[in-house]
């Protein structure tokens, strides 16, 4: 559009992609959100110093903060978003519900359960807790308040009935776009039911299987919400659809992460339209017609099999086949840190039908090169191919029911051999063969918690292995013929980490390190982060019960509990509040009481 851009960046994001590609960049000293991206005064100052004339708030941090919007306007800058009064009315979920005539719960009793504790200023699943037993309520309130204050600078929370997976609810939303001339577009529906920790994983447009009655009802309520606050710009009205009834959840007064699926279906650029609306241009009276179906999958640096623990480290390579849209903030070689959301990219497929879009996206993700920390890529592929998803019978309880099956290890049985043959390429001092029969070479690899030992030989015809024919082998490509069928393996190695197609392997030493043994009951940090809390009274010698939360870690804006693995005695506590920890670091030791 010919518009020059100014990026703001924290110290942790000094070399981030958005910092590198912007025309100008301004530093926000510090690394935590509270020091940087939640400091509206610093961001306004950066805009003024850089000579900017407008501020786009993105879709996180201060994007729904009315005070920030006012500060932008007071500085003489254009605010690319709704009026502060509209943000104020809708950004707090408690006030939004009052505006729509819905009251949150007052006193919670056993008859109300289950309930959901939610951050009033929240989003992205942060500051949310499901409470199924009354005795869990106080702890849920405390945890939600702390997480909300850290992520949004506002610790207000409220309680509402929980209508999640138990009620087979679907998370459906409507994209709205409004100008300053009285036009409000409702740009179709989106289904965002596949969620983990109340944060969306897979989204699609339009929401499948909705009848015309409920679709019309959703459009009507979305437009009514927008007009009620004289909305301007892009926004989203979210609903829970259960048993044929739509329950209003909230209005997000910002651009949504999942906006690309709407863009694909309607053939529009929502960010460009945001800018045009902010410049005072009028929308057409009617929105474009919808065409086809689009599905988006969020690629996260996290381990779904380990309670969705976020992962850090170097992203060596990220490449998705042509034909799908990839929105990402990372390039090859970038570091994934501990401070912010673990989302690496969004992959979006558009096709004439839903089935084609799902097939297109799952195939592209399966063939993608994702080399670095553990990701949810395999989970995404399996989710898109799951019978409940393909039949459009999914709801917000999808991962509660199916996570174990979706994360079961399924490494390619020939990946370790391909890794060994690629590593062996060119290593022989004798030109790759001997006159006498050679002894088998042995290599060991770990994958998905299992150890694999492979054997191969150097022969006068090249590398060989029992049960397969080695058609080709070099450092990057191995072709094997198995039962008459040729299979191709792309191999990449970074130190001890080896990637063979979609299988990640760790090359093991010939002999295990005896120093790596740990005492039974050792609690290790599952991720890098900061110790934000230690259980009250937790000292060496304390009695603990199995499952009791002992240590709270904060990583990537979310809190994670480290619980006692067994009932027994805490024999060692190695950390204290405020301490930074790395993955695998020993936090504490619990000696099980076997009496």
PDB file of N, CA, C and O in Angstrom, residues 369-421:
ATOM      1  N   UNK A 369       9.040 -29.004   6.343  1.00  0.00           N
ATOM      2  CA  UNK A 369      10.279 -29.151   7.106  1.00  0.00           C
ATOM      3  C   UNK A 369      10.173 -28.255   8.332  1.00  0.00           C
ATOM      4  O   UNK A 369      10.139 -27.025   8.209  1.00  0.00           O
ATOM      5  N   UNK A 370      10.089 -28.871   9.513  1.00  0.00           N
ATOM      6  CA  UNK A 370      10.011 -28.129  10.775  1.00  0.00           C
ATOM      7  C   UNK A 370      11.129 -28.673  11.657  1.00  0.00           C
ATOM      8  O   UNK A 370      10.953 -29.655  12.373  1.00  0.00           O
ATOM      9  N   UNK A 371      12.282 -28.045  11.580  1.00  0.00           N
ATOM     10  CA  UNK A 371      13.481 -28.540  12.257  1.00  0.00           C
ATOM     11  C   UNK A 371      13.826 -27.619  13.410  1.00  0.00           C
ATOM     12  O   UNK A 371      14.130 -26.436  13.203  1.00  0.00           O
ATOM     13  N   UNK A 372      13.760 -28.144  14.610  1.00  0.00           N
ATOM     14  CA  UNK A 372      14.047 -27.352  15.792  1.00  0.00           C
ATOM     15  C   UNK A 372      13.349 -27.943  16.995  1.00  0.00           C
ATOM     16  O   UNK A 372      13.230 -29.170  17.113  1.00  0.00           O
ATOM     17  N   UNK A 373      12.859 -27.107  17.908  1.00  0.00           N
ATOM     18  CA  UNK A 373      12.155 -27.625  19.086  1.00  0.00           C
ATOM     19  C   UNK A 373      10.930 -28.448  18.700  1.00  0.00           C
ATOM     20  O   UNK A 373      10.417 -28.355  17.580  1.00  0.00           O
ATOM     21  N   UNK A 374      10.460 -29.240  19.642  1.00  0.00           N
ATOM     22  CA  UNK A 374       9.247 -30.038  19.438  1.00  0.00           C
ATOM     23  C   UNK A 374       8.093 -29.101  19.102  1.00  0.00           C
ATOM     24  O   UNK A 374       7.947 -28.036  19.691  1.00  0.00           O
ATOM     25  N   UNK A 375       7.266 -29.508  18.142  1.00  0.00           N
ATOM     26  CA  UNK A 375       6.087 -28.734  17.771  1.00  0.00           C
ATOM     27  C   UNK A 375       4.850 -29.623  17.786  1.00  0.00           C
ATOM     28  O   UNK A 375       4.934 -30.836  17.967  1.00  0.00           O
ATOM     29  N   UNK A 376       3.713 -28.998  17.523  1.00  0.00           N
ATOM     30  CA  UNK A 376       2.448 -29.725  17.461  1.00  0.00           C
ATOM     31  C   UNK A 376       2.104 -30.138  16.034  1.00  0.00           C
ATOM     32  O   UNK A 376       0.946 -30.445  15.737  1.00  0.00           O
ATOM     33  N   UNK A 377       3.094 -30.157  15.125  1.00  0.00           N
ATOM     34  CA  UNK A 377       2.811 -30.444  13.722  1.00  0.00           C
ATOM     35  C   UNK A 377       2.099 -31.783  13.531  1.00  0.00           C
ATOM     36  O   UNK A 377       1.094 -31.866  12.804  1.00  0.00           O
ATOM     37  N   UNK A 378       2.591 -32.838  14.155  1.00  0.00           N
ATOM     38  CA  UNK A 378       1.942 -34.149  13.983  1.00  0.00           C
ATOM     39  C   UNK A 378       0.514 -34.139  14.514  1.00  0.00           C
ATOM     40  O   UNK A 378      -0.384 -34.757  13.932  1.00  0.00           O
ATOM     41  N   UNK A 379       0.290 -33.443  15.618  1.00  0.00           N
ATOM     42  CA  UNK A 379      -1.060 -33.331  16.163  1.00  0.00           C
ATOM     43  C   UNK A 379      -1.987 -32.651  15.164  1.00  0.00           C
ATOM     44  O   UNK A 379      -3.137 -33.071  14.979  1.00  0.00           O
ATOM     45  N   UNK A 380      -1.499 -31.602  14.507  1.00  0.00           N
ATOM     46  CA  UNK A 380      -2.321 -30.889  13.529  1.00  0.00           C
ATOM     47  C   UNK A 380      -2.705 -31.812  12.376  1.00  0.00           C
ATOM     48  O   UNK A 380      -3.867 -31.849  11.956  1.00  0.00           O
ATOM     49  N   UNK A 381      -1.734 -32.557  11.865  1.00  0.00           N
ATOM     50  CA  UNK A 381      -2.007 -33.457  10.740  1.00  0.00           C
ATOM     51  C   UNK A 381      -3.051 -34.497  11.136  1.00  0.00           C
ATOM     52  O   UNK A 381      -4.024 -34.751  10.404  1.00  0.00           O
ATOM     53  N   UNK A 382      -2.872 -35.091  12.301  1.00  0.00           N
ATOM     54  CA  UNK A 382      -3.815 -36.126  12.742  1.00  0.00           C
ATOM     55  C   UNK A 382      -5.194 -35.535  13.039  1.00  0.00           C
ATOM     56  O   UNK A 382      -6.216 -36.184  12.797  1.00  0.00           O
ATOM     57  N   UNK A 383      -5.227 -34.325  13.576  1.00  0.00           N
ATOM     58  CA  UNK A 383      -6.515 -33.679  13.857  1.00  0.00           C
ATOM     59  C   UNK A 383      -7.300 -33.452  12.575  1.00  0.00           C
ATOM     60  O   UNK A 383      -8.512 -33.697  12.511  1.00  0.00           O
ATOM     61  N   UNK A 384      -6.622 -32.959  11.550  1.00  0.00           N
ATOM     62  CA  UNK A 384      -7.286 -32.669  10.283  1.00  0.00           C
ATOM     63  C   UNK A 384      -7.799 -33.929   9.597  1.00  0.00           C
ATOM     64  O   UNK A 384      -8.697 -33.864   8.745  1.00  0.00           O
ATOM     65  N   UNK A 385      -7.231 -35.080   9.954  1.00  0.00           N
ATOM     66  CA  UNK A 385      -7.639 -36.353   9.349  1.00  0.00           C
ATOM     67  C   UNK A 385      -8.527 -37.189  10.263  1.00  0.00           C
ATOM     68  O   UNK A 385      -8.943 -38.282   9.875  1.00  0.00           O
ATOM     69  N   UNK A 386      -8.799 -36.690  11.462  1.00  0.00           N
ATOM     70  CA  UNK A 386      -9.618 -37.446  12.414  1.00  0.00           C
ATOM     71  C   UNK A 386     -11.060 -37.513  11.910  1.00  0.00           C
ATOM     72  O   UNK A 386     -11.592 -36.549  11.347  1.00  0.00           O
ATOM     73  N   UNK A 387     -11.709 -38.636  12.151  1.00  0.00           N
ATOM     74  CA  UNK A 387     -13.058 -38.843  11.621  1.00  0.00           C
ATOM     75  C   UNK A 387     -14.055 -37.829  12.163  1.00  0.00           C
ATOM     76  O   UNK A 387     -14.988 -37.428  11.452  1.00  0.00           O
ATOM     77  N   UNK A 388     -13.893 -37.384  13.405  1.00  0.00           N
ATOM     78  CA  UNK A 388     -14.810 -36.378  13.932  1.00  0.00           C
ATOM     79  C   UNK A 388     -14.641 -35.047  13.206  1.00  0.00           C
ATOM     80  O   UNK A 388     -15.613 -34.335  12.947  1.00  0.00           O
ATOM     81  N   UNK A 389     -13.395 -34.705  12.866  1.00  0.00           N
ATOM     82  CA  UNK A 389     -13.176 -33.448  12.162  1.00  0.00           C
ATOM     83  C   UNK A 389     -13.667 -33.546  10.722  1.00  0.00           C
ATOM     84  O   UNK A 389     -14.346 -32.647  10.222  1.00  0.00           O
ATOM     85  N   UNK A 390     -13.331 -34.626  10.047  1.00  0.00           N
ATOM     86  CA  UNK A 390     -13.735 -34.742   8.641  1.00  0.00           C
ATOM     87  C   UNK A 390     -15.251 -34.796   8.495  1.00  0.00           C
ATOM     88  O   UNK A 390     -15.800 -34.348   7.484  1.00  0.00           O
ATOM     89  N   UNK A 391     -15.927 -35.311   9.518  1.00  0.00           N
ATOM     90  CA  UNK A 391     -17.387 -35.358   9.495  1.00  0.00           C
ATOM     91  C   UNK A 391     -18.009 -34.105  10.106  1.00  0.00           C
ATOM     92  O   UNK A 391     -19.238 -34.027  10.228  1.00  0.00           O
ATOM     93  N   UNK A 392     -17.187 -33.122  10.502  1.00  0.00           N
ATOM     94  CA  UNK A 392     -17.653 -31.864  11.102  1.00  0.00           C
ATOM     95  C   UNK A 392     -18.479 -32.123  12.361  1.00  0.00           C
ATOM     96  O   UNK A 392     -19.473 -31.450  12.614  1.00  0.00           O
ATOM     97  N   UNK A 393     -18.054 -33.098  13.166  1.00  0.00           N
ATOM     98  CA  UNK A 393     -18.738 -33.396  14.427  1.00  0.00           C
ATOM     99  C   UNK A 393     -17.899 -32.981  15.634  1.00  0.00           C
ATOM    100  O   UNK A 393     -18.126 -33.433  16.746  1.00  0.00           O
ATOM    101  N   UNK A 394     -16.911 -32.107  15.426  1.00  0.00           N
ATOM    102  CA  UNK A 394     -16.018 -31.719  16.510  1.00  0.00           C
ATOM    103  C   UNK A 394     -16.684 -30.686  17.432  1.00  0.00           C
ATOM    104  O   UNK A 394     -17.649 -30.030  17.048  1.00  0.00           O
ATOM    105  N   UNK A 395     -16.170 -30.592  18.655  1.00  0.00           N
ATOM    106  CA  UNK A 395     -16.623 -29.588  19.611  1.00  0.00           C
ATOM    107  C   UNK A 395     -15.428 -29.195  20.474  1.00  0.00           C
ATOM    108  O   UNK A 395     -14.304 -29.657  20.248  1.00  0.00           O
ATOM    109  N   UNK A 396     -15.658 -28.344  21.478  1.00  0.00           N
ATOM    110  CA  UNK A 396     -14.547 -27.837  22.274  1.00  0.00           C
ATOM    111  C   UNK A 396     -13.924 -28.887  23.187  1.00  0.00           C
ATOM    112  O   UNK A 396     -12.891 -28.639  23.795  1.00  0.00           O
ATOM    113  N   UNK A 397     -14.539 -30.064  23.294  1.00  0.00           N
ATOM    114  CA  UNK A 397     -13.964 -31.145  24.082  1.00  0.00           C
ATOM    115  C   UNK A 397     -13.151 -32.122  23.244  1.00  0.00           C
ATOM    116  O   UNK A 397     -12.778 -33.195  23.736  1.00  0.00           O
ATOM    117  N   UNK A 398     -12.873 -31.775  21.989  1.00  0.00           N
ATOM    118  CA  UNK A 398     -12.196 -32.687  21.059  1.00  0.00           C
ATOM    119  C   UNK A 398     -10.877 -33.207  21.631  1.00  0.00           C
ATOM    120  O   UNK A 398     -10.630 -34.426  21.652  1.00  0.00           O
ATOM    121  N   UNK A 399     -10.019 -32.314  22.115  1.00  0.00           N
ATOM    122  CA  UNK A 399      -8.716 -32.763  22.604  1.00  0.00           C
ATOM    123  C   UNK A 399      -8.805 -33.432  23.965  1.00  0.00           C
ATOM    124  O   UNK A 399      -7.952 -34.267  24.300  1.00  0.00           O
ATOM    125  N   UNK A 400      -9.814 -33.108  24.754  1.00  0.00           N
ATOM    126  CA  UNK A 400     -10.009 -33.833  26.012  1.00  0.00           C
ATOM    127  C   UNK A 400     -10.263 -35.310  25.738  1.00  0.00           C
ATOM    128  O   UNK A 400      -9.814 -36.180  26.481  1.00  0.00           O
ATOM    129  N   UNK A 401     -10.985 -35.598  24.671  1.00  0.00           N
ATOM    130  CA  UNK A 401     -11.330 -36.989  24.355  1.00  0.00           C
ATOM    131  C   UNK A 401     -10.221 -37.710  23.596  1.00  0.00           C
ATOM    132  O   UNK A 401     -10.013 -38.912  23.797  1.00  0.00           O
ATOM    133  N   UNK A 402      -9.517 -37.011  22.733  1.00  0.00           N
ATOM    134  CA  UNK A 402      -8.683 -37.711  21.753  1.00  0.00           C
ATOM    135  C   UNK A 402      -7.187 -37.439  21.861  1.00  0.00           C
ATOM    136  O   UNK A 402      -6.417 -37.943  21.035  1.00  0.00           O
ATOM    137  N   UNK A 403      -6.760 -36.682  22.871  1.00  0.00           N
ATOM    138  CA  UNK A 403      -5.354 -36.276  22.905  1.00  0.00           C
ATOM    139  C   UNK A 403      -4.396 -37.462  22.948  1.00  0.00           C
ATOM    140  O   UNK A 403      -3.369 -37.470  22.262  1.00  0.00           O
ATOM    141  N   UNK A 404      -4.723 -38.474  23.743  1.00  0.00           N
ATOM    142  CA  UNK A 404      -3.810 -39.620  23.866  1.00  0.00           C
ATOM    143  C   UNK A 404      -3.568 -40.283  22.509  1.00  0.00           C
ATOM    144  O   UNK A 404      -2.429 -40.580  22.140  1.00  0.00           O
ATOM    145  N   UNK A 405      -4.637 -40.505  21.752  1.00  0.00           N
ATOM    146  CA  UNK A 405      -4.468 -41.128  20.447  1.00  0.00           C
ATOM    147  C   UNK A 405      -3.780 -40.231  19.447  1.00  0.00           C
ATOM    148  O   UNK A 405      -2.988 -40.694  18.618  1.00  0.00           O
ATOM    149  N   UNK A 406      -4.044 -38.930  19.538  1.00  0.00           N
ATOM    150  CA  UNK A 406      -3.462 -37.986  18.592  1.00  0.00           C
ATOM    151  C   UNK A 406      -1.984 -37.749  18.840  1.00  0.00           C
ATOM    152  O   UNK A 406      -1.269 -37.249  17.966  1.00  0.00           O
ATOM    153  N   UNK A 407      -1.501 -38.075  20.047  1.00  0.00           N
ATOM    154  CA  UNK A 407      -0.092 -37.848  20.378  1.00  0.00           C
ATOM    155  C   UNK A 407       0.689 -39.139  20.549  1.00  0.00           C
ATOM    156  O   UNK A 407       1.855 -39.104  20.946  1.00  0.00           O
ATOM    157  N   UNK A 408       0.065 -40.281  20.267  1.00  0.00           N
ATOM    158  CA  UNK A 408       0.784 -41.553  20.381  1.00  0.00           C
ATOM    159  C   UNK A 408       1.968 -41.562  19.408  1.00  0.00           C
ATOM    160  O   UNK A 408       1.821 -41.180  18.248  1.00  0.00           O
ATOM    161  N   UNK A 409       3.159 -41.960  19.871  1.00  0.00           N
ATOM    162  CA  UNK A 409       4.331 -41.961  18.991  1.00  0.00           C
ATOM    163  C   UNK A 409       4.111 -42.847  17.766  1.00  0.00           C
ATOM    164  O   UNK A 409       3.586 -43.956  17.871  1.00  0.00           O
ATOM    165  N   UNK A 410       4.503 -42.346  16.618  1.00  0.00           N
ATOM    166  CA  UNK A 410       4.394 -43.126  15.385  1.00  0.00           C
ATOM    167  C   UNK A 410       5.548 -42.775  14.449  1.00  0.00           C
ATOM    168  O   UNK A 410       5.344 -42.320  13.329  1.00  0.00           O
ATOM    169  N   UNK A 411       6.794 -42.982  14.919  1.00  0.00           N
ATOM    170  CA  UNK A 411       7.935 -42.645  14.060  1.00  0.00           C
ATOM    171  C   UNK A 411       8.016 -43.592  12.869  1.00  0.00           C
ATOM    172  O   UNK A 411       7.572 -44.746  12.938  1.00  0.00           O
ATOM    173  N   UNK A 412       8.558 -43.109  11.791  1.00  0.00           N
ATOM    174  CA  UNK A 412       8.752 -43.943  10.617  1.00  0.00           C
ATOM    175  C   UNK A 412       9.791 -45.021  10.948  1.00  0.00           C
ATOM    176  O   UNK A 412      10.906 -44.704  11.366  1.00  0.00           O
ATOM    177  N   UNK A 413       9.471 -46.310  10.787  1.00  0.00           N
ATOM    178  CA  UNK A 413      10.409 -47.367  11.184  1.00  0.00           C
ATOM    179  C   UNK A 413      11.711 -47.349  10.389  1.00  0.00           C
ATOM    180  O   UNK A 413      12.721 -47.915  10.852  1.00  0.00           O
ATOM    181  N   UNK A 414      11.712 -46.737   9.213  1.00  0.00           N
ATOM    182  CA  UNK A 414      12.932 -46.695   8.413  1.00  0.00           C
ATOM    183  C   UNK A 414      13.699 -45.390   8.574  1.00  0.00           C
ATOM    184  O   UNK A 414      14.766 -45.228   7.981  1.00  0.00           O
ATOM    185  N   UNK A 415      13.185 -44.461   9.391  1.00  0.00           N
ATOM    186  CA  UNK A 415      13.875 -43.187   9.594  1.00  0.00           C
ATOM    187  C   UNK A 415      15.239 -43.358  10.241  1.00  0.00           C
ATOM    188  O   UNK A 415      16.226 -42.735   9.797  1.00  0.00           O
ATOM    189  N   UNK A 416      15.399 -44.205  11.295  1.00  0.00           N
ATOM    190  CA  UNK A 416      16.730 -44.366  11.871  1.00  0.00           C
ATOM    191  C   UNK A 416      17.741 -44.910  10.866  1.00  0.00           C
ATOM    192  O   UNK A 416      18.903 -44.463  10.840  1.00  0.00           O
ATOM    193  N   UNK A 417      17.335 -45.868  10.024  1.00  0.00           N
ATOM    194  CA  UNK A 417      18.254 -46.404   9.025  1.00  0.00           C
ATOM    195  C   UNK A 417      18.645 -45.322   8.024  1.00  0.00           C
ATOM    196  O   UNK A 417      19.818 -45.193   7.656  1.00  0.00           O
ATOM    197  N   UNK A 418      17.674 -44.530   7.583  1.00  0.00           N
ATOM    198  CA  UNK A 418      17.980 -43.454   6.647  1.00  0.00           C
ATOM    199  C   UNK A 418      18.944 -42.456   7.272  1.00  0.00           C
ATOM    200  O   UNK A 418      19.880 -41.971   6.609  1.00  0.00           O
ATOM    201  N   UNK A 419      18.750 -42.144   8.560  1.00  0.00           N
ATOM    202  CA  UNK A 419      19.664 -41.232   9.245  1.00  0.00           C
ATOM    203  C   UNK A 419      21.068 -41.801   9.304  1.00  0.00           C
ATOM    204  O   UNK A 419      22.061 -41.090   9.062  1.00  0.00           O
ATOM    205  N   UNK A 420      21.175 -43.094   9.608  1.00  0.00           N
ATOM    206  CA  UNK A 420      22.496 -43.731   9.707  1.00  0.00           C
ATOM    207  C   UNK A 420      23.196 -43.769   8.349  1.00  0.00           C
ATOM    208  O   UNK A 420      24.398 -43.516   8.247  1.00  0.00           O
ATOM    209  N   UNK A 421      22.456 -44.079   7.292  1.00  0.00           N
ATOM    210  CA  UNK A 421      23.065 -44.154   5.956  1.00  0.00           C
ATOM    211  C   UNK A 421      23.512 -42.771   5.480  1.00  0.00           C
ATOM    212  O   UNK A 421      24.570 -42.629   4.856  1.00  0.00           O
TER     213      UNK A 421
END
